[in-house]
Tab-separated table of C-alpha atoms in Angstrom:
chain	number	residue	atom	x	y	z
A	1	UNK	CA	5.426	-0.637	48.357
A	2	UNK	CA	3.756	-3.653	46.805
A	3	UNK	CA	4.309	-5.355	43.511
A	4	UNK	CA	2.827	-8.199	41.536
A	5	UNK	CA	4.787	-10.773	43.552
A	6	UNK	CA	3.223	-9.777	46.894
A	7	UNK	CA	0.246	-11.968	47.802
A	8	UNK	CA	-1.835	-8.931	48.790
A	9	UNK	CA	-0.720	-6.757	45.888
A	10	UNK	CA	-2.803	-5.916	42.843
A	11	UNK	CA	-3.299	-8.690	40.351
A	12	UNK	CA	-2.718	-8.354	36.640
A	13	UNK	CA	-4.960	-9.925	34.044
A	14	UNK	CA	-3.095	-12.870	32.586
A	15	UNK	CA	-1.959	-12.460	28.957
A	16	UNK	CA	-3.850	-14.488	26.342
A	17	UNK	CA	-2.016	-17.397	24.796
A	18	UNK	CA	0.150	-16.530	21.803
A	19	UNK	CA	-1.680	-16.717	18.502
A	20	UNK	CA	-0.447	-16.590	14.977
A	21	UNK	CA	-1.146	-13.098	13.561
A	22	UNK	CA	-3.710	-12.775	10.827
A	23	UNK	CA	-2.077	-12.619	7.417
A	24	UNK	CA	-1.735	-9.072	6.119
A	25	UNK	CA	-2.507	-7.380	9.459
A	26	UNK	CA	0.580	-5.766	11.051
A	27	UNK	CA	1.188	-6.427	14.722
A	28	UNK	CA	2.753	-4.092	17.252
A	29	UNK	CA	6.136	-5.784	16.872
A	30	UNK	CA	6.157	-6.505	13.205
A	31	UNK	CA	6.501	-4.315	10.128
A	32	UNK	CA	3.776	-4.278	7.500
A	33	UNK	CA	4.084	-7.231	5.200
A	34	UNK	CA	5.375	-6.662	1.701
A	35	UNK	CA	2.768	-6.235	-1.024
A	36	UNK	CA	3.837	-9.496	-2.626
A	37	UNK	CA	3.048	-11.328	0.628
A	38	UNK	CA	-0.464	-9.934	0.850
A	39	UNK	CA	-1.697	-9.848	-2.709
A	40	UNK	CA	-0.904	-11.761	-5.820
A	41	UNK	CA	-1.277	-10.843	-9.455
A	42	UNK	CA	-2.811	-13.200	-11.939
A	43	UNK	CA	-0.310	-14.892	-14.171
A	44	UNK	CA	0.655	-12.648	-17.045
A	45	UNK	CA	-0.776	-9.487	-15.490
A	46	UNK	CA	1.115	-6.380	-16.516
A	47	UNK	CA	0.926	-2.660	-15.884
A	48	UNK	CA	-1.201	-0.694	-18.276
A	49	UNK	CA	-0.233	2.855	-17.426
A	50	UNK	CA	2.084	4.836	-19.633
A	51	UNK	CA	4.059	8.000	-19.236
A	52	UNK	CA	1.158	10.138	-20.360
A	53	UNK	CA	-1.360	8.753	-17.863
A	54	UNK	CA	0.749	7.639	-14.952
A	55	UNK	CA	-1.971	8.635	-12.497
A	56	UNK	CA	-4.929	7.541	-14.586
A	57	UNK	CA	-5.419	4.301	-12.683
A	58	UNK	CA	-5.245	3.492	-9.023
A	59	UNK	CA	-6.113	0.316	-7.150
A	60	UNK	CA	-9.877	-0.003	-7.132
A	61	UNK	CA	-10.400	2.987	-9.480
A	62	UNK	CA	-11.337	2.118	-13.091
A	63	UNK	CA	-9.918	4.049	-16.024
A	64	UNK	CA	-12.062	6.817	-17.466
A	65	UNK	CA	-13.103	5.715	-20.957
A	66	UNK	CA	-13.340	9.349	-22.104
A	67	UNK	CA	-9.613	9.999	-21.680
A	68	UNK	CA	-8.556	6.706	-23.244
A	69	UNK	CA	-10.818	7.438	-26.211
A	70	UNK	CA	-9.442	10.971	-26.508
A	71	UNK	CA	-5.835	9.777	-26.441
A	72	UNK	CA	-6.472	7.121	-29.067
A	73	UNK	CA	-8.262	9.527	-31.427
A	74	UNK	CA	-5.568	12.169	-30.918
A	75	UNK	CA	-2.783	9.714	-31.726
A	76	UNK	CA	-4.633	8.621	-34.871
A	77	UNK	CA	-4.721	12.265	-35.960
A	78	UNK	CA	-0.992	12.564	-35.245
A	79	UNK	CA	-0.244	9.579	-37.507
A	80	UNK	CA	-2.604	10.833	-40.211
A	81	UNK	CA	-1.001	14.273	-40.115
A	82	UNK	CA	2.463	12.760	-40.561
A	83	UNK	CA	1.196	10.644	-43.465
A	84	UNK	CA	-0.349	13.699	-45.144
A	85	UNK	CA	2.874	15.691	-45.028
A	86	UNK	CA	4.481	14.182	-48.197
A	87	UNK	CA	1.204	14.625	-50.107
A	88	UNK	CA	-0.084	18.029	-49.080
A	89	UNK	CA	2.105	20.105	-51.413
A	90	UNK	CA	-0.090	19.287	-54.426
A	91	UNK	CA	-3.524	19.633	-52.807
A	92	UNK	CA	-4.807	22.850	-51.317
A	93	UNK	CA	-7.747	21.053	-49.690
A	94	UNK	CA	-5.455	18.497	-48.052
A	95	UNK	CA	-3.132	21.229	-46.832
A	96	UNK	CA	-6.113	23.075	-45.317
A	97	UNK	CA	-7.173	19.904	-43.471
A	98	UNK	CA	-3.546	19.426	-42.415
A	99	UNK	CA	-3.439	22.905	-40.839
A	100	UNK	CA	-6.700	22.295	-38.958
A	101	UNK	CA	-5.460	18.975	-37.577
A	102	UNK	CA	-2.110	20.467	-36.560
A	103	UNK	CA	-3.893	23.299	-34.782
A	104	UNK	CA	-5.333	20.961	-32.125
A	105	UNK	CA	-4.097	17.356	-32.196
A	106	UNK	CA	-0.914	17.879	-30.165
A	107	UNK	CA	-2.493	20.532	-27.893
A	108	UNK	CA	-5.222	18.015	-27.034
A	109	UNK	CA	-2.678	15.312	-26.275
A	110	UNK	CA	-0.531	17.692	-24.207
A	111	UNK	CA	-3.519	18.954	-22.195
A	112	UNK	CA	-4.370	15.360	-21.261
A	113	UNK	CA	-0.727	14.741	-20.336
A	114	UNK	CA	-0.796	17.775	-18.067
A	115	UNK	CA	-4.102	16.733	-16.520
A	116	UNK	CA	-2.693	13.362	-15.522
A	117	UNK	CA	0.506	14.979	-14.215
A	118	UNK	CA	-1.327	16.925	-11.482
A	119	UNK	CA	-0.216	14.554	-8.720
A	120	UNK	CA	3.424	14.462	-9.826
A	121	UNK	CA	5.947	15.404	-7.180
A	122	UNK	CA	9.515	14.481	-6.366
A	123	UNK	CA	8.529	11.258	-4.602
A	124	UNK	CA	10.877	8.404	-5.373
A	125	UNK	CA	8.376	6.145	-7.145
A	126	UNK	CA	7.177	8.956	-9.410
A	127	UNK	CA	10.703	10.002	-10.321
A	128	UNK	CA	11.461	6.382	-11.127
A	129	UNK	CA	8.384	6.209	-13.384
A	130	UNK	CA	9.488	9.424	-15.083
A	131	UNK	CA	12.880	7.916	-15.847
A	132	UNK	CA	11.631	4.518	-17.018
A	133	UNK	CA	8.549	5.777	-18.851
A	134	UNK	CA	9.926	8.943	-20.466
A	135	UNK	CA	13.718	9.348	-20.256
A	136	UNK	CA	14.641	5.783	-21.215
A	137	UNK	CA	12.240	5.618	-24.207
A	138	UNK	CA	13.617	8.978	-25.350
A	139	UNK	CA	17.192	7.676	-25.352
A	140	UNK	CA	16.243	4.388	-27.005
A	141	UNK	CA	14.144	5.901	-29.793
A	142	UNK	CA	16.376	8.893	-30.402
A	143	UNK	CA	19.215	6.484	-31.131
A	144	UNK	CA	16.931	4.107	-33.046
A	145	UNK	CA	15.586	6.826	-35.349
A	146	UNK	CA	19.051	8.124	-36.160
A	147	UNK	CA	20.313	4.609	-36.942
A	148	UNK	CA	17.190	3.984	-39.028
A	149	UNK	CA	17.780	7.133	-41.083
A	150	UNK	CA	21.431	6.192	-41.567
A	151	UNK	CA	20.366	2.855	-43.029
A	152	UNK	CA	17.120	3.653	-44.833
A	153	UNK	CA	18.119	7.064	-46.224
A	154	UNK	CA	21.752	6.099	-46.879
A	155	UNK	CA	23.023	8.866	-44.616
A	156	UNK	CA	25.853	7.310	-42.554
A	157	UNK	CA	27.184	10.705	-41.483
A	158	UNK	CA	24.108	11.617	-39.418
A	159	UNK	CA	25.356	12.000	-35.824
A	160	UNK	CA	23.682	10.539	-32.752
A	161	UNK	CA	22.941	13.435	-30.411
A	162	UNK	CA	20.720	13.113	-27.372
A	163	UNK	CA	20.639	16.915	-27.128
A	164	UNK	CA	18.940	17.354	-30.514
A	165	UNK	CA	15.618	15.464	-30.623
A	166	UNK	CA	14.893	14.144	-34.089
A	167	UNK	CA	11.439	13.931	-35.648
A	168	UNK	CA	8.795	12.982	-33.046
A	169	UNK	CA	11.082	12.252	-30.074
A	170	UNK	CA	10.796	15.918	-29.112
A	171	UNK	CA	7.595	15.135	-27.216
A	172	UNK	CA	9.372	12.801	-24.771
A	173	UNK	CA	12.051	15.392	-24.154
A	174	UNK	CA	9.413	18.078	-23.594
A	175	UNK	CA	7.302	15.837	-21.363
A	176	UNK	CA	10.338	15.103	-19.181
A	177	UNK	CA	10.985	18.815	-18.708
A	178	UNK	CA	7.310	19.650	-18.150
A	179	UNK	CA	6.898	16.914	-15.551
A	180	UNK	CA	10.045	17.930	-13.674
A	181	UNK	CA	8.768	21.507	-13.437
A	182	UNK	CA	5.263	20.459	-12.341
A	183	UNK	CA	5.887	21.206	-8.622
A	184	UNK	CA	6.895	24.748	-9.600
A	185	UNK	CA	3.724	25.340	-11.643
A	186	UNK	CA	1.657	24.049	-8.731
A	187	UNK	CA	3.449	26.476	-6.411
A	188	UNK	CA	3.152	29.789	-8.269
A	189	UNK	CA	0.043	31.925	-7.893
A	190	UNK	CA	-0.798	32.429	-11.605
A	191	UNK	CA	0.709	29.471	-13.468
A	192	UNK	CA	-1.138	29.802	-16.779
A	193	UNK	CA	-0.384	33.509	-17.434
A	194	UNK	CA	3.240	32.856	-16.486
A	195	UNK	CA	3.501	29.891	-18.882
A	196	UNK	CA	1.913	31.985	-21.615
A	197	UNK	CA	4.446	34.762	-21.022
A	198	UNK	CA	7.287	32.230	-21.283
A	199	UNK	CA	5.906	30.962	-24.613
A	200	UNK	CA	5.548	34.499	-25.988
A	201	UNK	CA	9.099	35.430	-25.028
A	202	UNK	CA	10.436	32.209	-26.547
A	203	UNK	CA	9.143	33.194	-29.998
A	204	UNK	CA	11.236	36.359	-29.883
A	205	UNK	CA	14.488	34.500	-29.058
A	206	UNK	CA	16.136	32.712	-32.002
A	207	UNK	CA	19.224	32.204	-29.835
A	208	UNK	CA	17.434	29.462	-27.905
A	209	UNK	CA	18.590	27.087	-30.634
A	210	UNK	CA	17.731	23.429	-31.165
A	211	UNK	CA	19.193	21.893	-28.012
A	212	UNK	CA	16.538	19.673	-26.377
A	213	UNK	CA	14.079	21.324	-28.784
A	214	UNK	CA	13.532	23.981	-26.120
A	215	UNK	CA	11.749	26.326	-28.510
A	216	UNK	CA	8.965	23.801	-29.041
A	217	UNK	CA	8.991	22.798	-25.366
A	218	UNK	CA	8.442	26.400	-24.277
A	219	UNK	CA	5.863	27.264	-26.938
A	220	UNK	CA	3.727	24.221	-26.093
A	221	UNK	CA	4.156	24.797	-22.352
A	222	UNK	CA	0.826	26.672	-21.850
A	223	UNK	CA	-1.144	23.611	-22.953
A	224	UNK	CA	0.589	21.400	-20.384
A	225	UNK	CA	0.106	23.954	-17.615
A	226	UNK	CA	-3.533	24.313	-18.631
A	227	UNK	CA	-3.920	20.563	-18.156
A	228	UNK	CA	-2.363	20.871	-14.707
A	229	UNK	CA	-4.931	23.523	-13.796
A	230	UNK	CA	-7.968	21.676	-15.118
A	231	UNK	CA	-10.455	19.743	-13.021
A	232	UNK	CA	-12.949	17.019	-13.994
A	233	UNK	CA	-15.796	19.516	-14.174
A	234	UNK	CA	-13.945	21.448	-16.890
A	235	UNK	CA	-14.086	18.422	-19.165
A	236	UNK	CA	-17.765	18.025	-18.348
A	237	UNK	CA	-18.434	21.489	-19.805
A	238	UNK	CA	-17.257	20.489	-23.289
A	239	UNK	CA	-19.058	17.151	-23.191
A	240	UNK	CA	-22.522	18.755	-23.260
A	241	UNK	CA	-24.859	18.218	-26.196
A	242	UNK	CA	-25.015	21.881	-27.168
A	243	UNK	CA	-21.227	22.095	-27.397
A	244	UNK	CA	-21.216	19.024	-29.619
A	245	UNK	CA	-23.713	20.652	-31.951
A	246	UNK	CA	-21.851	23.972	-32.063
A	247	UNK	CA	-18.556	22.227	-32.814
A	248	UNK	CA	-19.778	21.219	-36.290
A	249	UNK	CA	-19.986	24.774	-37.714
A	250	UNK	CA	-16.798	25.676	-35.848
A	251	UNK	CA	-14.850	22.915	-37.597
A	252	UNK	CA	-16.459	23.853	-40.915
A	253	UNK	CA	-15.421	27.483	-40.447
A	254	UNK	CA	-11.905	26.383	-39.486
A	255	UNK	CA	-11.579	24.429	-42.744
A	256	UNK	CA	-12.735	27.446	-44.762
A	257	UNK	CA	-10.295	29.776	-43.003
A	258	UNK	CA	-7.477	27.257	-43.425
A	259	UNK	CA	-8.223	26.891	-47.136
A	260	UNK	CA	-7.967	30.695	-47.445
A	261	UNK	CA	-4.765	30.783	-45.368
A	262	UNK	CA	-2.878	28.039	-47.255
A	263	UNK	CA	-1.117	30.367	-49.733
A	264	UNK	CA	-0.889	33.208	-47.221
A	265	UNK	CA	0.443	31.628	-44.026
A	266	UNK	CA	3.615	29.735	-43.184
A	267	UNK	CA	2.555	26.333	-41.766
A	268	UNK	CA	5.691	26.405	-39.606
A	269	UNK	CA	3.731	28.420	-37.047
A	270	UNK	CA	1.745	25.300	-36.198
A	271	UNK	CA	4.909	23.325	-35.381
A	272	UNK	CA	5.904	25.774	-32.613
A	273	UNK	CA	9.574	24.936	-33.142
A	274	UNK	CA	10.947	28.209	-34.536
A	275	UNK	CA	11.128	31.805	-33.448
A	276	UNK	CA	9.388	34.565	-35.369
A	277	UNK	CA	12.661	35.697	-36.953
A	278	UNK	CA	13.400	32.162	-38.184
A	279	UNK	CA	9.988	32.131	-39.875
A	280	UNK	CA	10.769	35.389	-41.676
A	281	UNK	CA	8.611	37.648	-39.491
A	282	UNK	CA	9.452	40.600	-37.190
A	283	UNK	CA	10.029	39.685	-33.551
A	284	UNK	CA	6.737	41.207	-32.358
A	285	UNK	CA	4.724	38.850	-34.582
A	286	UNK	CA	5.811	35.915	-32.403
A	287	UNK	CA	3.855	36.884	-29.261
A	288	UNK	CA	0.839	37.847	-31.386
A	289	UNK	CA	0.847	34.460	-33.121
A	290	UNK	CA	1.195	32.653	-29.784
A	291	UNK	CA	-1.983	34.312	-28.541
A	292	UNK	CA	-3.852	33.824	-31.815
A	293	UNK	CA	-2.892	30.170	-32.216
A	294	UNK	CA	-3.583	29.498	-28.549
A	295	UNK	CA	-7.145	30.748	-28.994
A	296	UNK	CA	-7.645	28.721	-32.180
A	297	UNK	CA	-6.111	25.597	-30.670
A	298	UNK	CA	-8.198	25.760	-27.498
A	299	UNK	CA	-11.403	26.318	-29.478
A	300	UNK	CA	-10.748	23.360	-31.792
A	301	UNK	CA	-9.539	21.200	-28.897
A	302	UNK	CA	-12.787	21.872	-27.041
A	303	UNK	CA	-14.720	20.877	-30.168
A	304	UNK	CA	-12.616	17.720	-30.448
A	305	UNK	CA	-13.266	16.783	-26.813
A	306	UNK	CA	-16.979	17.403	-27.372
A	307	UNK	CA	-17.080	14.590	-29.942
A	308	UNK	CA	-14.960	12.108	-27.989
A	309	UNK	CA	-17.228	9.225	-26.855
A	310	UNK	CA	-17.797	8.983	-23.102
A	311	UNK	CA	-18.609	5.272	-23.032
A	312	UNK	CA	-16.367	2.290	-23.713
A	313	UNK	CA	-15.771	1.696	-27.408
A	314	UNK	CA	-13.929	-0.983	-29.329
A	315	UNK	CA	-10.823	1.238	-29.301
A	316	UNK	CA	-10.976	2.361	-25.655
A	317	UNK	CA	-8.402	-0.203	-24.480
A	318	UNK	CA	-5.978	1.117	-27.112
A	319	UNK	CA	-5.827	4.422	-25.252
A	320	UNK	CA	-3.424	2.842	-22.775
A	321	UNK	CA	-0.931	2.159	-25.569
A	322	UNK	CA	-0.836	5.484	-27.374
A	323	UNK	CA	2.836	6.053	-26.566
A	324	UNK	CA	3.633	2.859	-28.480
A	325	UNK	CA	1.667	3.999	-31.500
A	326	UNK	CA	3.255	7.442	-31.321
A	327	UNK	CA	6.852	6.263	-31.200
A	328	UNK	CA	6.548	3.347	-33.628
A	329	UNK	CA	4.481	4.833	-36.448
A	330	UNK	CA	7.309	7.223	-37.288
A	331	UNK	CA	9.364	4.351	-38.701
A	332	UNK	CA	6.570	3.589	-41.198
A	333	UNK	CA	6.117	7.223	-42.210
A	334	UNK	CA	9.826	7.935	-42.571
A	335	UNK	CA	10.462	4.598	-44.260
A	336	UNK	CA	7.728	5.353	-46.794
A	337	UNK	CA	9.309	8.741	-47.451
A	338	UNK	CA	12.845	7.340	-47.831
A	339	UNK	CA	11.789	4.442	-50.050
A	340	UNK	CA	9.502	6.455	-52.331
A	341	UNK	CA	6.153	5.017	-51.276
A	342	UNK	CA	4.559	8.466	-51.519
A	343	UNK	CA	5.915	9.162	-55.016
A	344	UNK	CA	3.171	7.258	-56.845
A	345	UNK	CA	1.047	9.710	-58.776
A	346	UNK	CA	-2.290	8.101	-57.850
A	347	UNK	CA	-1.620	8.761	-54.139
A	348	UNK	CA	-1.735	12.498	-54.843
A	349	UNK	CA	-5.330	12.291	-56.086
A	350	UNK	CA	-8.377	12.431	-53.765
A	351	UNK	CA	-8.859	8.647	-53.658
A	352	UNK	CA	-5.156	8.148	-53.002
A	353	UNK	CA	-5.220	10.663	-50.172
A	354	UNK	CA	-8.177	8.860	-48.610
A	355	UNK	CA	-6.297	5.572	-48.974
A	356	UNK	CA	-3.212	6.980	-47.233
A	357	UNK	CA	-5.423	8.343	-44.439
A	358	UNK	CA	-7.025	4.937	-43.860
A	359	UNK	CA	-3.682	3.108	-43.942
A	360	UNK	CA	-2.191	5.525	-41.416
A	361	UNK	CA	-5.178	5.102	-39.094
A	362	UNK	CA	-5.096	1.301	-39.310
A	363	UNK	CA	-1.317	1.164	-38.843
A	364	UNK	CA	-1.235	3.297	-35.695
A	365	UNK	CA	-4.210	1.362	-34.327
A	366	UNK	CA	-2.333	-1.927	-34.698
A	367	UNK	CA	0.731	-0.392	-33.049
A	368	UNK	CA	-1.346	0.406	-29.948
A	369	UNK	CA	-2.564	-3.176	-29.492
A	370	UNK	CA	-1.551	-5.483	-26.657
A	371	UNK	CA	0.704	-7.839	-28.710
A	372	UNK	CA	2.821	-4.924	-29.949
A	373	UNK	CA	3.008	-3.511	-26.426
A	374	UNK	CA	4.237	-6.833	-25.080
A	375	UNK	CA	7.001	-6.958	-27.693
A	376	UNK	CA	8.232	-3.402	-27.119
A	377	UNK	CA	7.598	-3.069	-23.378
A	378	UNK	CA	11.328	-3.578	-22.730
A	379	UNK	CA	11.964	-0.203	-24.411
A	380	UNK	CA	8.804	1.699	-23.462
A	381	UNK	CA	8.189	0.606	-19.877
A	382	UNK	CA	11.312	-1.128	-18.534
A	383	UNK	CA	11.231	-2.002	-14.850
A	384	UNK	CA	14.965	-1.356	-14.274
A	385	UNK	CA	14.816	-2.478	-10.654
A	386	UNK	CA	18.547	-3.058	-10.857
A	387	UNK	CA	19.165	0.683	-11.349
A	388	UNK	CA	17.259	2.018	-8.324
A	389	UNK	CA	17.486	1.741	-4.592
A	390	UNK	CA	14.474	0.320	-2.843
A	391	UNK	CA	12.193	3.056	-1.525
A	392	UNK	CA	11.908	2.568	2.237
A	393	UNK	CA	8.369	3.989	2.274
A	394	UNK	CA	7.043	1.833	-0.571
A	395	UNK	CA	5.900	-1.199	1.530
A	396	UNK	CA	3.897	1.004	3.891
A	397	UNK	CA	2.423	2.967	0.993
A	398	UNK	CA	1.379	-0.219	-0.822
A	399	UNK	CA	-0.092	-1.628	2.390
A	400	UNK	CA	-2.131	1.561	2.885
A	401	UNK	CA	-3.591	1.194	-0.635
A	402	UNK	CA	-4.704	-2.396	-0.048
A	403	UNK	CA	-8.448	-2.583	0.738
A	404	UNK	CA	-9.308	-4.003	4.140
């Protein structure tokens, strides 16, 4: 038997001289380099994704201006609706507009949240983002709002309870639950009918109570699941010119119907936070109202999406900061209520109502801007690296995303 030492044995090709490996290219005996060793961020660069669009941006994939525009316009309507609430009791026209806005502004926002939750799974980095982008802001602002009410409304006895969302923090609590259950909705065969059945049953169950605002979480669930089921081509359908034209008479008809319904309908149905019995109706009215309001909300939401601009606008960049505007504008609205800002008689006249609408829109716009986001990022998007173990698969995953 011969070997490489025998003069007549087979020769091996000599190995090339050792060379320094090319930076960023893994060798057979070395692990992939860490992302920080291969790429560098410009000074001051920060993440722009929020809890509602965690999958909206990926390396090399620009944000879709349509969704940022839709989120900004929806959050403006949320702020305007909250500002109208102290004024609407003395104006039937304002209350009709209030009912129309409440029929679709949160459904639109929740559908977008569901759409951008489609890729959510139990992977470590996504669970971490769920905690830092949803759970932590919920805890911080739930406590902050209670302390604010204690001080501003002179109510020191108000307890701090993380199980009872107060005012607008319910959305963070609901979003946390919806996102955690996303893998289940992606697994079942008919997710939307099942979510609709859950919402209908919830309206018949006053015993659900107020813990974690589960009643509202379950009644709004179909909109989130609908977002999970939607594809880009579905949004293209409502962005056609003919839909935009048809949406004008639809909104006009909705205002007329709402004006008729003001003295005849309990606006609590639009909040989706109470059962039928708690709203003074028989139990069977709950499922009927879920179906009726779902149809109205989807129709008006489609009309809203039809008028959302598809190109970049001056407010497009603000769409990445809608969570900031959502959570912060409540202090202005509640402070104005506690301190009597809405008690001036001239604000209850048409010009005053227009003034309040403009102020609410400007205020929430400013709260979505980059300077405000930099100030409050510690509460909205904390990194919290100290609280989590390092994901062993993260370096390889980051390396795979890096363009060659």
